[in-house]
PDB file of C-alpha atoms in Angstrom:
ATOM      1  CA  GLN X 827       0.000   0.000   0.000  1.00  0.00           C
ATOM      2  CA  LEU X 828       1.395   3.374  -1.033  1.00  0.00           C
ATOM      3  CA  GLN X 829       1.635   5.706   1.928  1.00  0.00           C
ATOM      4  CA  LEU X 830       3.045   9.181   2.376  1.00  0.00           C
ATOM      5  CA  VAL X 831       3.550  10.830   5.745  1.00  0.00           C
ATOM      6  CA  GLU X 832       4.295  14.527   6.156  1.00  0.00           C
ATOM      7  CA  SER X 833       6.053  15.948   9.190  1.00  0.00           C
ATOM      8  CA  GLY X 834       7.840  19.078  10.279  1.00  0.00           C
ATOM      9  CA  GLY X 835       4.954  21.487  10.534  1.00  0.00           C
ATOM     10  CA  GLY X 836       4.406  23.773  13.474  1.00  0.00           C
ATOM     11  CA  LEU X 837       4.109  27.330  14.692  1.00  0.00           C
ATOM     12  CA  VAL X 838       6.739  29.787  13.516  1.00  0.00           C
ATOM     13  CA  GLN X 839       7.106  33.548  13.603  1.00  0.00           C
ATOM     14  CA  PRO X 840       7.052  35.615  10.413  1.00  0.00           C
ATOM     15  CA  GLY X 841      10.456  35.508   8.786  1.00  0.00           C
ATOM     16  CA  GLY X 842      11.208  32.111  10.277  1.00  0.00           C
ATOM     17  CA  SER X 843      11.916  28.774   8.635  1.00  0.00           C
ATOM     18  CA  LEU X 844      10.585  25.244   8.665  1.00  0.00           C
ATOM     19  CA  ARG X 845      11.550  22.091   6.818  1.00  0.00           C
ATOM     20  CA  LEU X 846       8.766  19.721   5.909  1.00  0.00           C
ATOM     21  CA  SER X 847       9.400  16.065   5.173  1.00  0.00           C
ATOM     22  CA  CYS X 848       7.375  13.672   3.058  1.00  0.00           C
ATOM     23  CA  ALA X 849       8.311  10.081   3.794  1.00  0.00           C
ATOM     24  CA  ALA X 850       7.127   7.184   1.673  1.00  0.00           C
ATOM     25  CA  SER X 851       6.383   3.651   2.748  1.00  0.00           C
ATOM     26  CA  GLY X 852       5.225   0.675   0.762  1.00  0.00           C
ATOM     27  CA  PHE X 853       6.867   1.861  -2.450  1.00  0.00           C
ATOM     28  CA  ASP X 854      10.062   3.315  -3.848  1.00  0.00           C
ATOM     29  CA  LEU X 855       9.746   7.045  -4.077  1.00  0.00           C
ATOM     30  CA  ASP X 856      12.283   7.317  -6.878  1.00  0.00           C
ATOM     31  CA  TYR X 857       9.704   6.176  -9.442  1.00  0.00           C
ATOM     32  CA  TYR X 858       7.516   9.185  -8.725  1.00  0.00           C
ATOM     33  CA  ALA X 859       7.459  12.915  -9.020  1.00  0.00           C
ATOM     34  CA  ILE X 860       6.414  14.483  -5.731  1.00  0.00           C
ATOM     35  CA  GLY X 861       4.310  17.562  -5.422  1.00  0.00           C
ATOM     36  CA  TRP X 862       3.700  19.761  -2.407  1.00  0.00           C
ATOM     37  CA  PHE X 863       0.304  21.390  -1.991  1.00  0.00           C
ATOM     38  CA  ARG X 864      -1.315  23.525   0.635  1.00  0.00           C
ATOM     39  CA  GLN X 865      -4.811  24.485   1.650  1.00  0.00           C
ATOM     40  CA  ALA X 866      -5.686  27.401   3.852  1.00  0.00           C
ATOM     41  CA  PRO X 867      -9.071  27.680   5.592  1.00  0.00           C
ATOM     42  CA  GLY X 868     -11.735  28.758   3.149  1.00  0.00           C
ATOM     43  CA  LYS X 869      -9.401  28.537   0.167  1.00  0.00           C
ATOM     44  CA  GLU X 870      -8.853  26.026  -2.586  1.00  0.00           C
ATOM     45  CA  ARG X 871      -5.917  23.663  -2.573  1.00  0.00           C
ATOM     46  CA  GLU X 872      -2.851  25.244  -4.155  1.00  0.00           C
ATOM     47  CA  GLY X 873       0.016  23.404  -5.801  1.00  0.00           C
ATOM     48  CA  ILE X 874       3.225  25.070  -4.643  1.00  0.00           C
ATOM     49  CA  SER X 875       6.127  22.917  -5.773  1.00  0.00           C
ATOM     50  CA  CYS X 876       7.045  19.723  -7.550  1.00  0.00           C
ATOM     51  CA  ILE X 877      10.195  17.705  -8.119  1.00  0.00           C
ATOM     52  CA  SER X 878      10.650  15.202 -10.913  1.00  0.00           C
ATOM     53  CA  SER X 879      11.359  11.540 -10.260  1.00  0.00           C
ATOM     54  CA  ASP X 880      15.031  11.968 -11.125  1.00  0.00           C
ATOM     55  CA  GLY X 881      15.332  15.183  -9.152  1.00  0.00           C
ATOM     56  CA  GLU X 882      16.556  17.076 -12.201  1.00  0.00           C
ATOM     57  CA  SER X 883      13.518  19.312 -12.567  1.00  0.00           C
ATOM     58  CA  THR X 884      11.734  21.425  -9.998  1.00  0.00           C
ATOM     59  CA  ASN X 885       9.034  24.034 -10.197  1.00  0.00           C
ATOM     60  CA  TYR X 886       7.464  26.512  -7.822  1.00  0.00           C
ATOM     61  CA  ALA X 887       4.355  28.619  -7.589  1.00  0.00           C
ATOM     62  CA  GLY X 888       4.976  32.326  -7.794  1.00  0.00           C
ATOM     63  CA  SER X 889       3.806  32.762  -4.220  1.00  0.00           C
ATOM     64  CA  VAL X 890       6.726  30.701  -2.862  1.00  0.00           C
ATOM     65  CA  LYS X 891       9.433  31.035  -5.499  1.00  0.00           C
ATOM     66  CA  GLY X 892      12.690  32.224  -4.033  1.00  0.00           C
ATOM     67  CA  ARG X 893      11.628  31.302  -0.506  1.00  0.00           C
ATOM     68  CA  PHE X 894      10.893  27.571  -0.699  1.00  0.00           C
ATOM     69  CA  THR X 895      13.192  24.812  -1.935  1.00  0.00           C
ATOM     70  CA  ILE X 896      12.146  21.272  -2.778  1.00  0.00           C
ATOM     71  CA  SER X 897      14.618  18.406  -2.693  1.00  0.00           C
ATOM     72  CA  ARG X 898      14.652  14.645  -2.479  1.00  0.00           C
ATOM     73  CA  ASP X 899      16.769  11.955  -0.884  1.00  0.00           C
ATOM     74  CA  ASP X 900      15.797   8.680  -2.499  1.00  0.00           C
ATOM     75  CA  ALA X 901      18.107   6.745  -0.207  1.00  0.00           C
ATOM     76  CA  LYS X 902      15.850   7.876   2.634  1.00  0.00           C
ATOM     77  CA  ASN X 903      12.695   7.621   0.504  1.00  0.00           C
ATOM     78  CA  THR X 904      11.919  11.200   1.509  1.00  0.00           C
ATOM     79  CA  VAL X 905      11.206  14.524  -0.149  1.00  0.00           C
ATOM     80  CA  TYR X 906      11.764  17.799   1.665  1.00  0.00           C
ATOM     81  CA  LEU X 907      10.347  21.292   1.427  1.00  0.00           C
ATOM     82  CA  GLN X 908      12.603  23.919   2.971  1.00  0.00           C
ATOM     83  CA  MET X 909      10.532  27.001   3.719  1.00  0.00           C
ATOM     84  CA  ASN X 910      12.313  30.260   4.501  1.00  0.00           C
ATOM     85  CA  SER X 911      11.120  33.828   5.044  1.00  0.00           C
ATOM     86  CA  LEU X 912       7.721  32.545   6.071  1.00  0.00           C
ATOM     87  CA  LYS X 913       4.773  34.898   5.955  1.00  0.00           C
ATOM     88  CA  PRO X 914       1.390  34.767   7.705  1.00  0.00           C
ATOM     89  CA  GLU X 915      -0.196  33.983   4.337  1.00  0.00           C
ATOM     90  CA  ASP X 916       1.801  30.741   4.230  1.00  0.00           C
ATOM     91  CA  THR X 917      -0.406  29.425   7.026  1.00  0.00           C
ATOM     92  CA  ALA X 918      -2.106  26.279   5.749  1.00  0.00           C
ATOM     93  CA  ILE X 919      -2.188  22.518   5.895  1.00  0.00           C
ATOM     94  CA  TYR X 920       0.607  21.207   3.689  1.00  0.00           C
ATOM     95  CA  TYR X 921       0.276  17.960   1.777  1.00  0.00           C
ATOM     96  CA  CYS X 922       2.557  15.935  -0.435  1.00  0.00           C
ATOM     97  CA  ALA X 923       1.433  13.680  -3.248  1.00  0.00           C
ATOM     98  CA  ALA X 924       3.057  11.130  -5.549  1.00  0.00           C
ATOM     99  CA  GLU X 925       2.381  11.479  -9.265  1.00  0.00           C
ATOM    100  CA  PRO X 926       3.779   9.971 -12.455  1.00  0.00           C
ATOM    101  CA  ARG X 927       5.208  13.359 -13.457  1.00  0.00           C
ATOM    102  CA  CYS X 928       4.872  16.936 -12.311  1.00  0.00           C
ATOM    103  CA  GLY X 929       1.617  18.417 -13.507  1.00  0.00           C
ATOM    104  CA  SER X 930       0.032  15.080 -14.397  1.00  0.00           C
ATOM    105  CA  SER X 931      -3.043  15.719 -12.213  1.00  0.00           C
ATOM    106  CA  TRP X 932      -3.079  12.001 -11.419  1.00  0.00           C
ATOM    107  CA  TYR X 933      -2.046  11.170  -7.908  1.00  0.00           C
ATOM    108  CA  ASP X 934      -1.133   7.733  -6.686  1.00  0.00           C
ATOM    109  CA  ALA X 935      -0.880   8.681  -3.033  1.00  0.00           C
ATOM    110  CA  TRP X 936      -1.526  11.601  -0.702  1.00  0.00           C
ATOM    111  CA  GLY X 937      -0.250  12.265   2.759  1.00  0.00           C
ATOM    112  CA  GLN X 938      -2.480  13.227   5.660  1.00  0.00           C
ATOM    113  CA  GLY X 939      -1.101  16.765   5.867  1.00  0.00           C
ATOM    114  CA  THR X 940       0.883  18.789   8.366  1.00  0.00           C
ATOM    115  CA  GLN X 941      -0.209  22.138   9.785  1.00  0.00           C
ATOM    116  CA  VAL X 942       1.991  25.185   9.302  1.00  0.00           C
ATOM    117  CA  THR X 943       1.061  28.317  11.217  1.00  0.00           C
ATOM    118  CA  VAL X 944       2.980  31.556  10.750  1.00  0.00           C
ATOM    119  CA  SER X 945       2.115  34.033  13.444  1.00  0.00           C
ATOM    120  CA  SER X 946       3.723  36.378  15.918  1.00  0.00           C
TER     121      SER X 946
END
């Protein structure tokens, strides 16, 4: 069974940093692109970043570009999202998902989400 588990969320002050992890179990992550998404209360889910299966290609939404960095460590079966210069508007539940390729809109697995709250 394909499972993804996010961790690393929490409460951070504006300008602070967090690193989210997306760990896979039941399958080898290196066959999949991994996307990070977020959903704030009352808003639609937003795709914010994706990394290709070989790690050679990444993309970012304009709202996070230059502040967030996606990476993967296939030896650890984990994808990371380093989030710097956090803003209150980054507050949301963050999810990762496995897909055949970035932008495919077909997801083989979703994590349960991790809450990120940016507040002073």
